[in-house]
Coordinates of C-alpha atoms and ligand atoms in Angstrom, one line a residue:
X1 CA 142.1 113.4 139.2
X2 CA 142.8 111.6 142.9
X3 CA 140.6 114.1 144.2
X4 CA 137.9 112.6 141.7
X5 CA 138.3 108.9 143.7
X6 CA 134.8 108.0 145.0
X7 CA 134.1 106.1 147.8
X8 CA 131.5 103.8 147.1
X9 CA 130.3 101.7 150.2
X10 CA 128.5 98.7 148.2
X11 CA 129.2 96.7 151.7
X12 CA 127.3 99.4 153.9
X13 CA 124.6 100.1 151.6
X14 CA 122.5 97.1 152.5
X15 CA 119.1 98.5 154.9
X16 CA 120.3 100.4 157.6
X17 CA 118.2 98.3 159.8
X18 CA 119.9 95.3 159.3
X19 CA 123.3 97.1 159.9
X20 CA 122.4 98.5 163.3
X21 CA 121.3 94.8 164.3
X22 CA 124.4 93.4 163.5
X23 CA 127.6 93.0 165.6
X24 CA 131.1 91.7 165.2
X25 CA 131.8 87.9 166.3
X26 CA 135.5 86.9 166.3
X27 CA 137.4 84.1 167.3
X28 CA 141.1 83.7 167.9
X29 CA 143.4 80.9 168.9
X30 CA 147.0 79.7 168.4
X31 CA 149.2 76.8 167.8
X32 CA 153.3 76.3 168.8
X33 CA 155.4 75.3 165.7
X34 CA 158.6 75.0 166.6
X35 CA 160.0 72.2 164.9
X36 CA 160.2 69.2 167.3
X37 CA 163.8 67.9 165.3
X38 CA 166.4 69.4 164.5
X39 CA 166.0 71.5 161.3
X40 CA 167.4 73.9 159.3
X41 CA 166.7 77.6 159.3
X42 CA 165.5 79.7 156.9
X43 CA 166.6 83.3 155.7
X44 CA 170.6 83.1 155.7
X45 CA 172.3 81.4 153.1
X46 CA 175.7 81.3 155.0
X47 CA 174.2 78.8 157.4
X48 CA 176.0 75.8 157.6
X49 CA 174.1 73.2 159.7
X50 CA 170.8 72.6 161.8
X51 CA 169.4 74.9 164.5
X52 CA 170.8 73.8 167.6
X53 CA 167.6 74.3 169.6
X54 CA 165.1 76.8 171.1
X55 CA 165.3 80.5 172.6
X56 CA 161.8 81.4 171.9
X57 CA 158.8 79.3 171.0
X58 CA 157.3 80.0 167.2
X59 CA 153.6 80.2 166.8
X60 CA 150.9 80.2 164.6
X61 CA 147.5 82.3 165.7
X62 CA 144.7 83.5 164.1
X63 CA 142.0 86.1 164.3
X64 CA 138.3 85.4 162.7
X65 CA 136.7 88.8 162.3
X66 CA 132.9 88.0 161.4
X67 CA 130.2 90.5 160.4
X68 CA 126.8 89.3 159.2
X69 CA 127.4 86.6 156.2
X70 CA 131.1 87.7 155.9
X71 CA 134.2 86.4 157.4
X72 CA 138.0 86.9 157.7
X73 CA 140.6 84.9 159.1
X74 CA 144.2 86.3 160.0
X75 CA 146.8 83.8 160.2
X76 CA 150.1 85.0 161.5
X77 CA 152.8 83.1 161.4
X78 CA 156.8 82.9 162.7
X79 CA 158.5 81.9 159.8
X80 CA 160.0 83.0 156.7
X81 CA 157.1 82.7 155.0
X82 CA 154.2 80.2 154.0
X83 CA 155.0 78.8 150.4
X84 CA 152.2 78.6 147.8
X85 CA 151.9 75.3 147.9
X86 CA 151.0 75.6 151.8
X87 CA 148.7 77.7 151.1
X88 CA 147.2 76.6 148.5
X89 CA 146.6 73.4 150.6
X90 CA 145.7 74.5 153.7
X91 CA 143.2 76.7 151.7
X92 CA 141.5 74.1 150.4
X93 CA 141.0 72.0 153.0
X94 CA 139.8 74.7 155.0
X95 CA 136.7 75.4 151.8
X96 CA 135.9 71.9 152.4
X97 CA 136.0 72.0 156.1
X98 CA 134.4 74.8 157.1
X99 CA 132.9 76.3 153.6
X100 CA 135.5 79.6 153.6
X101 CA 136.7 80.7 150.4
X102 CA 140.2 81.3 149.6
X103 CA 139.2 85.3 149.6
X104 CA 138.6 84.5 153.3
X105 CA 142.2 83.7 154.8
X106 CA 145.1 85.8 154.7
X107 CA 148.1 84.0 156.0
X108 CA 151.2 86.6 156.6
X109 CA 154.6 85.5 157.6
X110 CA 157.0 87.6 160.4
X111 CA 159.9 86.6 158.3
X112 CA 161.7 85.5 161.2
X113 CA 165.0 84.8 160.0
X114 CA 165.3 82.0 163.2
X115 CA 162.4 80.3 162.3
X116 CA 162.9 76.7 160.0
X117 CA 163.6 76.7 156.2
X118 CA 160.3 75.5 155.0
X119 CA 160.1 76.8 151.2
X120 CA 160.4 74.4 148.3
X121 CA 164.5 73.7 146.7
X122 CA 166.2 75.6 149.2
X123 CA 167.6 72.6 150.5
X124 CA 169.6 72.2 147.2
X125 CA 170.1 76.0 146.9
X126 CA 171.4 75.6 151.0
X127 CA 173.6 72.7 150.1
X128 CA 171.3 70.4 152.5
X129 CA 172.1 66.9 153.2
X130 CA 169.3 64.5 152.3
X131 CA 168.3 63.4 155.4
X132 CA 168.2 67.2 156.4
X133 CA 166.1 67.8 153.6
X134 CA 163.2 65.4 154.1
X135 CA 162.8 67.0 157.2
X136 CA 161.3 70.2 155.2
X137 CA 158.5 67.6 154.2
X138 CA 157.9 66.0 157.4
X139 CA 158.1 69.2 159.4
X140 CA 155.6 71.2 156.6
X141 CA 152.9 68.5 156.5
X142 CA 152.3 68.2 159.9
X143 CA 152.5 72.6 159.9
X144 CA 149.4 72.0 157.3
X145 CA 147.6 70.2 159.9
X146 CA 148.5 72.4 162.3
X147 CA 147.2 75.4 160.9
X148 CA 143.8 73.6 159.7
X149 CA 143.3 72.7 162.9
X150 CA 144.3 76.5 164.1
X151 CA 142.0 77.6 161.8
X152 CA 138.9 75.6 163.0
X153 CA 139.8 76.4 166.8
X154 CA 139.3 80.0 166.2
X155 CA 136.0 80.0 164.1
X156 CA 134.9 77.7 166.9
X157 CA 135.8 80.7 169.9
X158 CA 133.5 83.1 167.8
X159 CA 131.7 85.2 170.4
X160 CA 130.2 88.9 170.5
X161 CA 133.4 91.5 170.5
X162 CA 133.9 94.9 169.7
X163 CA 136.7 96.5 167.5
X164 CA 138.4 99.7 167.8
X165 CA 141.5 100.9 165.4
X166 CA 144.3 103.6 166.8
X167 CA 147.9 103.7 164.8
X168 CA 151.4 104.5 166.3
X169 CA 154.9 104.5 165.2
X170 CA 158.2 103.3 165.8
X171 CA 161.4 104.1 164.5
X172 CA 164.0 101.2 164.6
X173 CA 163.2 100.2 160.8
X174 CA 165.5 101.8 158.3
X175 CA 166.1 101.7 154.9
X176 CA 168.9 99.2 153.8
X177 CA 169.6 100.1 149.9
X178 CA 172.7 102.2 150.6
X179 CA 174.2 103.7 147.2
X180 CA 177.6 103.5 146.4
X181 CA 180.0 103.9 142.8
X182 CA 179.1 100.3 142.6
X183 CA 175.7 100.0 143.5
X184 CA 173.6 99.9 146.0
X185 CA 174.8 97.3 148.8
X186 CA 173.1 96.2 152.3
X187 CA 173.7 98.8 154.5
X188 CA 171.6 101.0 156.6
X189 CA 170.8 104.0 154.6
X190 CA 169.1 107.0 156.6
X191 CA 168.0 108.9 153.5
X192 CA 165.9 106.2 151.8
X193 CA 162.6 105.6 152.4
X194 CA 160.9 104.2 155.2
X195 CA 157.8 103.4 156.7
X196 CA 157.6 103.6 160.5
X197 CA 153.4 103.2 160.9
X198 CA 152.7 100.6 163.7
X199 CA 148.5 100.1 162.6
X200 CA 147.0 98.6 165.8
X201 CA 143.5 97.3 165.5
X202 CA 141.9 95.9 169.2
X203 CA 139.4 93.2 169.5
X204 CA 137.8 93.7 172.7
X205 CA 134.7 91.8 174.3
X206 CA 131.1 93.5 175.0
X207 CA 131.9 94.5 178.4
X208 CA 135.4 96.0 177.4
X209 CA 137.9 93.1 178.0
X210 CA 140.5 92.8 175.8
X211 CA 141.1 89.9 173.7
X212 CA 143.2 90.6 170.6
X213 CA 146.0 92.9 169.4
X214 CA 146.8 92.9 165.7
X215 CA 149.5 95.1 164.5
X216 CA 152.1 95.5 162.1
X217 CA 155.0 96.9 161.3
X218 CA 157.0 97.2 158.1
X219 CA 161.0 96.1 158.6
X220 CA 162.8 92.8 158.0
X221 CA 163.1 90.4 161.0
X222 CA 166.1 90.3 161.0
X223 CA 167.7 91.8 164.3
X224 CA 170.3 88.3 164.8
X225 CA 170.9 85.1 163.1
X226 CA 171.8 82.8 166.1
X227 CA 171.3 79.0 166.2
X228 CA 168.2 78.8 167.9
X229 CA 164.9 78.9 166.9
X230 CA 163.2 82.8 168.0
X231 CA 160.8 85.1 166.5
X232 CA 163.1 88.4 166.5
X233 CA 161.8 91.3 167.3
X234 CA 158.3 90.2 166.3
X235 CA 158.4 87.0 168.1
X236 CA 159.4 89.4 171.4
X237 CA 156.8 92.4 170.9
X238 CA 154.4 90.0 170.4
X239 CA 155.3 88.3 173.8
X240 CA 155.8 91.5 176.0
X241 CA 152.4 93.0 174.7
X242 CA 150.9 89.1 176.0
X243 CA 152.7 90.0 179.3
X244 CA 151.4 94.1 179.2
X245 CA 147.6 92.9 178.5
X246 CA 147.3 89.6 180.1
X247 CA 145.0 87.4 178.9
X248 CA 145.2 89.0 174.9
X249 CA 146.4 86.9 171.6
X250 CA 148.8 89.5 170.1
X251 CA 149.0 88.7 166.4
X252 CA 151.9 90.7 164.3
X253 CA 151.6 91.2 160.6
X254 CA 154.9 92.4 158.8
X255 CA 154.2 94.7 156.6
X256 CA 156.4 96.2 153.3
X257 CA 160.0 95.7 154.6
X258 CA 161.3 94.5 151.8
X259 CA 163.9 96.8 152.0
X260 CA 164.1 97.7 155.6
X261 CA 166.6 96.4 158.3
X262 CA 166.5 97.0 162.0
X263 CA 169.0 98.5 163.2
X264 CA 171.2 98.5 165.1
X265 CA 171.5 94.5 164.4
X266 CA 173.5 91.3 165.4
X267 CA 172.8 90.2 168.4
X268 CA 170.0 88.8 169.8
X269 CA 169.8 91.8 172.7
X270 CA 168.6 93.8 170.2
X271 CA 165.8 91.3 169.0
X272 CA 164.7 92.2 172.7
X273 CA 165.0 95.8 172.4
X274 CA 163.3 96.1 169.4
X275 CA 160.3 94.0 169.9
X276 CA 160.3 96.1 173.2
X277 CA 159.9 99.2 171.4
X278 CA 157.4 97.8 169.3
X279 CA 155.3 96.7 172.1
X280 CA 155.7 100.3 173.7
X281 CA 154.5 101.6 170.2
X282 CA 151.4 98.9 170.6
X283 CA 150.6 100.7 174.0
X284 CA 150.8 103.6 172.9
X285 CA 148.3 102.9 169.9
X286 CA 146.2 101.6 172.8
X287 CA 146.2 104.7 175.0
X288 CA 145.5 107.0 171.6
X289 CA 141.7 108.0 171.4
X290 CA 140.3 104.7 169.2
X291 CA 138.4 104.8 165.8
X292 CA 135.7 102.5 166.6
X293 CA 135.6 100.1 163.8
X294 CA 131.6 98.9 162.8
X295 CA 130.5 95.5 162.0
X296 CA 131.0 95.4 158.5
X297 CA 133.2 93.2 156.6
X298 CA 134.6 92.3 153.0
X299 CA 137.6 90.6 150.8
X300 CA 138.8 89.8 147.8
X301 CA 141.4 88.0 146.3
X302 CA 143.2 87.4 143.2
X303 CA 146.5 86.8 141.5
X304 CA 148.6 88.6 139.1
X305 CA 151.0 87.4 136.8
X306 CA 154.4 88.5 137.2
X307 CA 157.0 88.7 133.8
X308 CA 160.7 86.9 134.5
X309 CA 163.3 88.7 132.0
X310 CA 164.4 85.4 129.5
X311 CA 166.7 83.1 130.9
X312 CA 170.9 83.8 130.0
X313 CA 172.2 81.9 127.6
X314 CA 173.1 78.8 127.9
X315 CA 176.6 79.4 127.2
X316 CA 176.5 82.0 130.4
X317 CA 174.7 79.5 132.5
X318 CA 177.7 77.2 131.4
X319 CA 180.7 79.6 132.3
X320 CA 179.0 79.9 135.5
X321 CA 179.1 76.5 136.5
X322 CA 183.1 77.6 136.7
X323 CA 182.2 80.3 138.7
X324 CA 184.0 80.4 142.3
X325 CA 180.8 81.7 144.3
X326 CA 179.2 78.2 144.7
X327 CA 176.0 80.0 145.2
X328 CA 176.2 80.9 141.6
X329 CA 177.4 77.7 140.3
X330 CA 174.6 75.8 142.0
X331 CA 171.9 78.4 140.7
X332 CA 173.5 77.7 136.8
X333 CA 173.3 74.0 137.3
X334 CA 169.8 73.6 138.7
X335 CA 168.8 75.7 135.4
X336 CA 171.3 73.8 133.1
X337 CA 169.5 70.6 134.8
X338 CA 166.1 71.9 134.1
X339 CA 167.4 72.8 130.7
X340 CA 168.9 69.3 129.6
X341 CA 166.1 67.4 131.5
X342 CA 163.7 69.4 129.1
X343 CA 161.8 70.0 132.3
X344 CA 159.9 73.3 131.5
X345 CA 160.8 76.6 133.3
X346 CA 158.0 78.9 133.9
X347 CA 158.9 83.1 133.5
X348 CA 155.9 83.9 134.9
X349 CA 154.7 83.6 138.7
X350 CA 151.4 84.4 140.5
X351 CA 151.5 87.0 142.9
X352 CA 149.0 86.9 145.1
X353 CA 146.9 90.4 146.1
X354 CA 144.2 90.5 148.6
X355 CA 141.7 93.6 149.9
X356 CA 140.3 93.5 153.6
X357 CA 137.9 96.4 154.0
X358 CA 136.5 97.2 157.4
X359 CA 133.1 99.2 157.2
X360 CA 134.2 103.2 155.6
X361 CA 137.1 103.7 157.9
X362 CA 139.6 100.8 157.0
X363 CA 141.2 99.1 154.1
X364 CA 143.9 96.0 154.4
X365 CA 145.9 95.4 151.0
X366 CA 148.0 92.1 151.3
X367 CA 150.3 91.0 148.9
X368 CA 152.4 88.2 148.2
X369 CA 156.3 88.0 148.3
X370 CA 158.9 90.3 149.9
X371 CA 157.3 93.9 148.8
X372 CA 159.2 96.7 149.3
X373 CA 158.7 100.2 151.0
X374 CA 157.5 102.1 148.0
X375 CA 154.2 99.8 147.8
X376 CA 152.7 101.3 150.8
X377 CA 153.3 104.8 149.7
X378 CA 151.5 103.7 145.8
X379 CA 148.6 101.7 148.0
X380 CA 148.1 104.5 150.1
X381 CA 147.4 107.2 147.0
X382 CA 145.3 104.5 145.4
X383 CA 143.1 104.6 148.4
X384 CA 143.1 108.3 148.9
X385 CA 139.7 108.7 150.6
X386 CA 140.0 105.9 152.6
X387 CA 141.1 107.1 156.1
X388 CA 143.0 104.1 157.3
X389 CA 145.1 102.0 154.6
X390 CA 147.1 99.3 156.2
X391 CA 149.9 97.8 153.8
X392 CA 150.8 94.0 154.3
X393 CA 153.7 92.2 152.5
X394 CA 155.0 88.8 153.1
X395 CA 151.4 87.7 152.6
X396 CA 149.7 84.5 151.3
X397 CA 153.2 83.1 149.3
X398 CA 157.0 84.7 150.1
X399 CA 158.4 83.8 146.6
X400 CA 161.3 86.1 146.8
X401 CA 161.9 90.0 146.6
X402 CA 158.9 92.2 145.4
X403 CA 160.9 94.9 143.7
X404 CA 158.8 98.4 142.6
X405 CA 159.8 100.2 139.3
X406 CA 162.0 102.5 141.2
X407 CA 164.3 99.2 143.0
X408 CA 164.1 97.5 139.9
X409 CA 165.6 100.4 138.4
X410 CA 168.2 100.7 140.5
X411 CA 169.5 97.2 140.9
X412 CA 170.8 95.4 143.4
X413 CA 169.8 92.8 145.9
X414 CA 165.8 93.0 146.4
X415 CA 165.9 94.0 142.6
X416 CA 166.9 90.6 141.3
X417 CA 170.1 89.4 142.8
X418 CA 168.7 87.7 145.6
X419 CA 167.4 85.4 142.8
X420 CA 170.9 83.8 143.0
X421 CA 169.9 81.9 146.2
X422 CA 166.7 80.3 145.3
X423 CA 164.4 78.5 142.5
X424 CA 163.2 81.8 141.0
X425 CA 164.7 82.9 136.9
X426 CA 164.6 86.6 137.6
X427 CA 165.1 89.2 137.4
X428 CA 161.3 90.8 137.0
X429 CA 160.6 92.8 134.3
X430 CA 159.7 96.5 134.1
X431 CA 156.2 95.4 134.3
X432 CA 156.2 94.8 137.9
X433 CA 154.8 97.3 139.4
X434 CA 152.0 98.2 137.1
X435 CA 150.8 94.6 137.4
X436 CA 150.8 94.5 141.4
X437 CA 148.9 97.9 140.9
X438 CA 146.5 96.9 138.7
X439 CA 145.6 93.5 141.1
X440 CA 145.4 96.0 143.8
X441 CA 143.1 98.2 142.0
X442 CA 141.2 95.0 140.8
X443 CA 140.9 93.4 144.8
X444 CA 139.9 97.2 145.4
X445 CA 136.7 97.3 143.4
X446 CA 135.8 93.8 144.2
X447 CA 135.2 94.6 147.8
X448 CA 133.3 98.1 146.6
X449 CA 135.8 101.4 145.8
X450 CA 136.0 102.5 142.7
X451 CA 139.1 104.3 140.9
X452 CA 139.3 106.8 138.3
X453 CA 140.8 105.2 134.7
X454 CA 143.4 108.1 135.0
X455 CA 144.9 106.5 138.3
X456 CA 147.6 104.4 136.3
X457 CA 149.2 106.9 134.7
X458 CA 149.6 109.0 138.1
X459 CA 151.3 106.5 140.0
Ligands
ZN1 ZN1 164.0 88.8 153.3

């Protein structure tokens, strides 16, 4: 029944006369954000204290991409992630500002784990002092602004451009779920699955100069956890390819590394050597023959609910306040203290799921939180006939671990127990995957593919 999956080019089908008239526009800018006080980082729970200052300047860019009445923005970002709240804010001022609809932005996150701690309660979860704390508001509004702003400098560089698409690999990601007797445990694991696509996509201007690179890759960036603020390995490919095409934005997307490490890790050498090989894969992808990419563009956006399993008892929540991992004492009294303040706890949460189709040849699925490998292998067969399908995670909210059926199955860290460290109930339930499917399928059709009804069942 896959073979059944028609391609139907709603977007295309508009008079072919006004299609060969029109031409791609895009825009791109960028913004430092590294935080100006000190401030504590986000990603490692074992931190004890503030970053004790700067390696590597963080930034904010973005792309616009605009064909006819339609546009995109791509924010990329070094940080952890952008919390819903941030972008639901930023979102909306940017409707009222410049009249584009939430459908239009796609923020994505490197997940730099040297980048500052910017997502709501981790300060409690982190064991912040209070004065440390306030800085996550101080340091968050003024990113808002920031990226508002970021966003109106690109739409206001929109000029004539070409766009071409190539894809390349690179190898340095590895799966990280290693099985033991006891489960599986952080550890790089060679026979799990991976995905090593580097998806390159080139903004050039009329007369062939180059002014954009976005790319992706799919693997945690995670290479060190020094003291000083750095973008890892995507903080460094995306500098060396600024040094290897002078004059170009290079804009990284991280894609579904959920569960993928690069390794070797540890020290920040490595950070360099992997963002190195990720810029050699970029080059690569830029000496390939390109797919040129025609001025036609569409998205859609929604949000699926995701199921939390019922919270323990309370008697369990109460033994673990005994408990001698403080991280699981603190987790049982922020939900005993939810509990008793009769402060409602929601087992739901809104993933968010967005479609950026390129004319026939290209198809962006973004979704929210930290998705795992398996999602771009179920995207991929969703879009069968499409020949390029580029799989973003971290995208639009990082709420925690986006386990598939398979992880969730197994257990283990990215399949619930990195709950302990954060806000989140958890773990999800077996519903998961069908219901990040079924928002994918639904972003699918809204920009113009259509699916067979029997596609569920095979996936
Ligand atoms: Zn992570």
């Amino acid at each position: 029944m896959f073979r059944s999956l028609i391609f139907v080019s709603l977007l295309l089908c508009g008079t072919s006369l006004t299609f060969a008239e029109e031409q791609w526009q895009a825009g791109v800018a960028r913004v430092a954000i590294t935080p100006g006080a000190p401030m504590w980082m986000a990603g490692y729970a074992s931190r004890k204290k503030p970053a004790e200052g700067t390696l590597a300047e963080l930034y904010a860019k973005a792309l616009v991409l605009e064909a006819g009445e339609n546009r995109v923005v791509f924010v990329t970002t070094d940080l952890i992630g952008i919390p819903r709240t941030l972008a639901v804010n930023v979102s909306q001022r940017v409707k009222e500002k410049y009249k584009l609809p939430r459908k239009s932005l796609l923020f994505n996150a490197s997940h730099t784990h040297c980048g500052p701690e910017l997502r709501p309660e981790r300060d409690y979860f982190y064991g912040m002092a209070e004065a440390e704390a306030k800085q996550i508001g101080v340091y968050t509004e003024k990113l808002e602004t920031a990226l508002v702003e970021l966003i109106g400098a690109a739409l206001a560089d929109l000029q004539p451009a070409t766009l071409s698409y190539a894809k390349s690999t690179a190898d340095f990601s590895k799966n990280r779920r290693f099985p033991t007797d006891e489960g599986f445990v952080n550890r790089q694991y060679n026979e799990g699955p991976t995905n090593h696509d580097v998806p390159v996509l080139q903004v050039f201007s009329p007369a062939g100069e180059r002014r954009a690179i976005l790319f992706g890759y799919a693997c945690h960036n995670t290479s060190t956890g020094i003291m000083q603020f750095n973008g890892d390995y995507a903080g460094f490919a995306q500098s060396d390819i600024e040094k290897d095409f002078p004059g170009v934005t290079a804009l990284f997307v991280e894609g579904t590394g959920g569960d993928q490490n690069p390794y070797p890790r540890g020290k920040i050498e490595l950070a360099r050597q992997h963002g190195r090989k990720l810029a050699d894969a970029v080059k690569r992808a830029v000496h390939e023959p390109q797919q040129p990419l025609p001025p036609a563009i569409d998205s859609a956006f929604t949000e699926v609910e995701l199921e939390f399993e019922p919270l323990p008892p309370r008697a369990a929540l109460e033994a673990d306040v005994e408990s001698k991992n403080v991280y699981r004492q603190r987790k049982s009294r922020y939900l005993l203290g939810k509990l008793d303040r009769k402060e409602p706890i929601a087992l739901t949460y809104p993933c968010p799921i967005q479609a950026i189709r390129i004319g026939e040849t290209l198809v962006m699925v973004a979704i929210g939180g930290e998705v795992v490998v398996d999602y771009s292998r179920l995207v991929k067969s969703t879009f069968r006939s499409v020949p390029f399908v580029w799989v973003a995670g971290y995208s639009n909210d990082v709420f925690g671990y986006l386990p598939s059926a398979r992880v969730l199955a197994e257990g283990g860290y990215e399949a619930g127990g990195a709950m302990l460290y954060g806000p989140l109930p958890g773990p999800f339930t077996g519903s998961v995957q069908d219901r990040v499917m079924a928002g994918v399928r639904r972003v699918g059709t809204d920009v113009g593919f259509s699916f067979p009804k029997s596609l569920e069942q095979q996936q």
